[in-house]
Amino acid sequence: MGVDGDESVDFFLLLDNIYAEQVHGLPSCPVLKDFQQTIERRCIDSLLFVLEDGSREVLQMSVGLLFYTLRKNITEAADPSSPAEKARKLILYASHDVTLIPLLLALGTFDRKWPPYAADVTLELYRHRQSKEWFVRVSYHGKEQVVKGCRAGLCPLEEFLKVLSQYSVSPEEYNNLCSQTEGNQQSDL
């Protein structure tokens, strides 16, 4: 790739550059194009090294506040005492590809491939007309996913909320988690 052995390489920057050139139809460096798969693999390996070290706290710091908000919004939407006219029909969040990976990892649906440009995760809340049971469907880039802890793509609400609760942290818990030092770690989260 034309990099000396003692130079550091920012694989994330290279991958971002490659994808931006492709998406916008810009000319691309042929050498980088030849190494695209290697660059993508290095980025994934680097992220997984941090995220899969067995530390629940790393995923909590990555997606904990989002999961807390999702749990709150889904629970409110499914609450029969909530007035229907105040219920939101759509809630939209935006993120970067590097944020989708820990999200997918926590849901147990990460396919070990870098998210394509404009990839999306969609959560849909359904209520069975007859049984009145609530279900959640998760789709990634238009394909239904089976979330870990769920038996099928259409997951009973309680099972889905259990998955979210594994990594969900309130703002206060998040601040406590982020303010810990190496010798001052708490394991009660």
Short mmCIF file of N, CA, C and O in Angstrom, two decimals, residues 114-164:
data_model
loop_
_atom_site.label_atom_id
_atom_site.label_comp_id
_atom_site.label_asym_id
_atom_site.label_seq_id
_atom_site.Cartn_x
_atom_site.Cartn_y
_atom_site.Cartn_z
N TRP A 114 -18.84 -4.64 7.46
CA TRP A 114 -19.00 -3.21 7.70
C TRP A 114 -20.34 -2.76 7.12
O TRP A 114 -20.69 -3.14 6.01
N PRO A 115 -21.11 -1.97 7.87
CA PRO A 115 -22.41 -1.52 7.35
C PRO A 115 -22.25 -0.74 6.05
O PRO A 115 -21.39 0.13 5.95
N PRO A 116 -23.06 -1.06 5.06
CA PRO A 116 -22.98 -0.32 3.80
C PRO A 116 -23.46 1.12 4.00
O PRO A 116 -24.13 1.44 4.97
N TYR A 117 -23.12 1.96 3.04
CA TYR A 117 -23.51 3.36 3.10
C TYR A 117 -25.03 3.45 3.21
O TYR A 117 -25.77 2.75 2.53
N ALA A 118 -25.51 4.29 4.10
CA ALA A 118 -26.94 4.54 4.35
C ALA A 118 -27.67 3.32 4.88
O ALA A 118 -28.88 3.20 4.74
N ALA A 119 -26.94 2.41 5.53
CA ALA A 119 -27.59 1.26 6.17
C ALA A 119 -28.50 1.77 7.27
O ALA A 119 -28.27 2.82 7.85
N ASP A 120 -29.54 0.99 7.56
CA ASP A 120 -30.48 1.42 8.58
C ASP A 120 -30.92 0.24 9.44
O ASP A 120 -30.88 -0.90 9.00
N VAL A 121 -31.27 0.54 10.65
CA VAL A 121 -31.89 -0.42 11.55
C VAL A 121 -33.29 0.12 11.84
O VAL A 121 -33.45 1.27 12.23
N THR A 122 -34.28 -0.71 11.61
CA THR A 122 -35.67 -0.31 11.81
C THR A 122 -36.27 -1.18 12.90
O THR A 122 -36.16 -2.40 12.84
N LEU A 123 -36.89 -0.54 13.89
CA LEU A 123 -37.64 -1.25 14.92
C LEU A 123 -39.10 -0.91 14.72
O LEU A 123 -39.45 0.28 14.68
N GLU A 124 -39.93 -1.93 14.61
CA GLU A 124 -41.37 -1.72 14.42
C GLU A 124 -42.10 -2.36 15.58
O GLU A 124 -41.81 -3.49 15.96
N LEU A 125 -43.05 -1.64 16.12
CA LEU A 125 -43.86 -2.13 17.23
C LEU A 125 -45.23 -2.51 16.69
O LEU A 125 -45.89 -1.70 16.04
N TYR A 126 -45.62 -3.75 16.93
CA TYR A 126 -46.91 -4.26 16.45
C TYR A 126 -47.76 -4.72 17.62
O TYR A 126 -47.24 -5.23 18.61
N ARG A 127 -49.07 -4.60 17.44
CA ARG A 127 -50.01 -5.12 18.43
C ARG A 127 -50.97 -6.07 17.72
O ARG A 127 -51.60 -5.69 16.72
N HIS A 128 -51.04 -7.29 18.22
CA HIS A 128 -51.94 -8.29 17.65
C HIS A 128 -53.38 -7.84 17.88
O HIS A 128 -53.75 -7.49 19.01
N ARG A 129 -54.17 -7.84 16.84
CA ARG A 129 -55.54 -7.31 16.94
C ARG A 129 -56.42 -8.10 17.90
O ARG A 129 -57.22 -7.52 18.62
N GLN A 130 -56.27 -9.42 17.91
CA GLN A 130 -57.14 -10.23 18.76
C GLN A 130 -56.58 -10.44 20.16
O GLN A 130 -57.26 -10.22 21.15
N SER A 131 -55.32 -10.85 20.24
CA SER A 131 -54.75 -11.15 21.55
C SER A 131 -54.30 -9.90 22.30
O SER A 131 -54.05 -9.95 23.50
N LYS A 132 -54.15 -8.78 21.58
CA LYS A 132 -53.66 -7.50 22.14
C LYS A 132 -52.22 -7.59 22.62
O LYS A 132 -51.73 -6.71 23.32
N GLU A 133 -51.49 -8.66 22.25
CA GLU A 133 -50.08 -8.81 22.60
C GLU A 133 -49.25 -7.87 21.73
O GLU A 133 -49.57 -7.64 20.56
N TRP A 134 -48.14 -7.38 22.31
CA TRP A 134 -47.23 -6.51 21.58
C TRP A 134 -46.02 -7.30 21.09
O TRP A 134 -45.54 -8.20 21.78
N PHE A 135 -45.52 -6.92 19.91
CA PHE A 135 -44.35 -7.55 19.31
C PHE A 135 -43.45 -6.48 18.72
O PHE A 135 -43.91 -5.39 18.35
N VAL A 136 -42.16 -6.82 18.59
CA VAL A 136 -41.19 -5.92 17.97
C VAL A 136 -40.52 -6.67 16.82
O VAL A 136 -40.15 -7.83 16.97
N ARG A 137 -40.39 -5.98 15.70
CA ARG A 137 -39.65 -6.53 14.56
C ARG A 137 -38.45 -5.63 14.33
O ARG A 137 -38.57 -4.41 14.29
N VAL A 138 -37.28 -6.25 14.15
CA VAL A 138 -36.05 -5.51 13.86
C VAL A 138 -35.61 -5.87 12.45
O VAL A 138 -35.52 -7.05 12.11
N SER A 139 -35.33 -4.86 11.66
CA SER A 139 -34.80 -5.06 10.31
C SER A 139 -33.49 -4.29 10.20
O SER A 139 -33.35 -3.20 10.75
N TYR A 140 -32.54 -4.89 9.50
CA TYR A 140 -31.27 -4.23 9.24
C TYR A 140 -31.09 -4.18 7.73
O TYR A 140 -31.09 -5.22 7.07
N HIS A 141 -30.98 -2.99 7.22
CA HIS A 141 -30.78 -2.78 5.78
C HIS A 141 -31.86 -3.51 4.97
O HIS A 141 -31.59 -4.15 3.97
N GLY A 142 -33.10 -3.44 5.49
CA GLY A 142 -34.24 -4.00 4.80
C GLY A 142 -34.51 -5.48 5.02
O GLY A 142 -35.48 -6.02 4.50
N LYS A 143 -33.67 -6.15 5.80
CA LYS A 143 -33.85 -7.59 6.04
C LYS A 143 -34.20 -7.84 7.50
O LYS A 143 -33.52 -7.36 8.40
N GLU A 144 -35.26 -8.61 7.70
CA GLU A 144 -35.69 -8.94 9.06
C GLU A 144 -34.58 -9.70 9.79
O GLU A 144 -33.94 -10.58 9.23
N GLN A 145 -34.38 -9.35 11.06
CA GLN A 145 -33.35 -9.98 11.89
C GLN A 145 -34.01 -10.74 13.04
O GLN A 145 -35.06 -10.33 13.53
N VAL A 146 -33.36 -11.79 13.48
CA VAL A 146 -33.80 -12.49 14.68
C VAL A 146 -32.85 -12.06 15.79
O VAL A 146 -31.66 -12.40 15.78
N VAL A 147 -33.36 -11.28 16.72
CA VAL A 147 -32.57 -10.74 17.82
C VAL A 147 -32.27 -11.86 18.81
O VAL A 147 -33.11 -12.72 19.06
N LYS A 148 -31.05 -11.83 19.37
CA LYS A 148 -30.70 -12.86 20.36
C LYS A 148 -31.71 -12.82 21.50
O LYS A 148 -32.13 -11.74 21.94
N GLY A 149 -32.12 -14.00 21.95
CA GLY A 149 -33.11 -14.06 23.02
C GLY A 149 -34.53 -14.10 22.48
O GLY A 149 -35.47 -14.28 23.25
N CYS A 150 -34.70 -13.93 21.18
CA CYS A 150 -36.02 -13.98 20.55
C CYS A 150 -36.08 -15.24 19.69
O CYS A 150 -35.08 -15.66 19.11
N ARG A 151 -37.25 -15.82 19.59
CA ARG A 151 -37.40 -17.06 18.84
C ARG A 151 -37.61 -16.84 17.35
O ARG A 151 -37.37 -17.74 16.55
N ALA A 152 -38.07 -15.66 16.98
CA ALA A 152 -38.36 -15.37 15.57
C ALA A 152 -38.18 -13.89 15.31
O ALA A 152 -37.91 -13.12 16.24
N GLY A 153 -38.35 -13.50 14.05
CA GLY A 153 -38.22 -12.09 13.69
C GLY A 153 -39.22 -11.20 14.37
O GLY A 153 -38.91 -10.09 14.75
N LEU A 154 -40.43 -11.71 14.54
CA LEU A 154 -41.45 -10.97 15.28
C LEU A 154 -41.33 -11.41 16.74
O LEU A 154 -41.73 -12.50 17.11
N CYS A 155 -40.73 -10.57 17.55
CA CYS A 155 -40.34 -10.91 18.91
C CYS A 155 -41.35 -10.36 19.93
O CYS A 155 -41.67 -9.16 19.87
N PRO A 156 -41.84 -11.20 20.84
CA PRO A 156 -42.72 -10.67 21.89
C PRO A 156 -42.04 -9.52 22.63
O PRO A 156 -40.83 -9.56 22.91
N LEU A 157 -42.81 -8.49 22.93
CA LEU A 157 -42.27 -7.27 23.52
C LEU A 157 -41.44 -7.55 24.77
O LEU A 157 -40.34 -7.01 24.91
N GLU A 158 -41.93 -8.39 25.66
CA GLU A 158 -41.19 -8.66 26.91
C GLU A 158 -39.82 -9.27 26.63
O GLU A 158 -38.84 -8.93 27.30
N GLU A 159 -39.73 -10.17 25.65
CA GLU A 159 -38.44 -10.77 25.30
C GLU A 159 -37.50 -9.71 24.73
O GLU A 159 -36.31 -9.69 25.04
N PHE A 160 -38.03 -8.84 23.89
CA PHE A 160 -37.20 -7.79 23.29
C PHE A 160 -36.70 -6.82 24.36
O PHE A 160 -35.54 -6.41 24.35
N LEU A 161 -37.58 -6.44 25.29
CA LEU A 161 -37.17 -5.53 26.35
C LEU A 161 -36.08 -6.14 27.24
O LEU A 161 -35.21 -5.43 27.73
N LYS A 162 -36.12 -7.47 27.41
CA LYS A 162 -35.05 -8.15 28.17
C LYS A 162 -33.70 -7.99 27.47
O LYS A 162 -32.68 -7.78 28.12
N VAL A 163 -33.71 -8.10 26.15
CA VAL A 163 -32.48 -7.92 25.38
C VAL A 163 -31.94 -6.50 25.57
O VAL A 163 -30.76 -6.30 25.85
N LEU A 164 -32.83 -5.51 25.45
CA LEU A 164 -32.40 -4.12 25.62
C LEU A 164 -31.89 -3.88 27.04
O LEU A 164 -30.93 -3.14 27.24
#
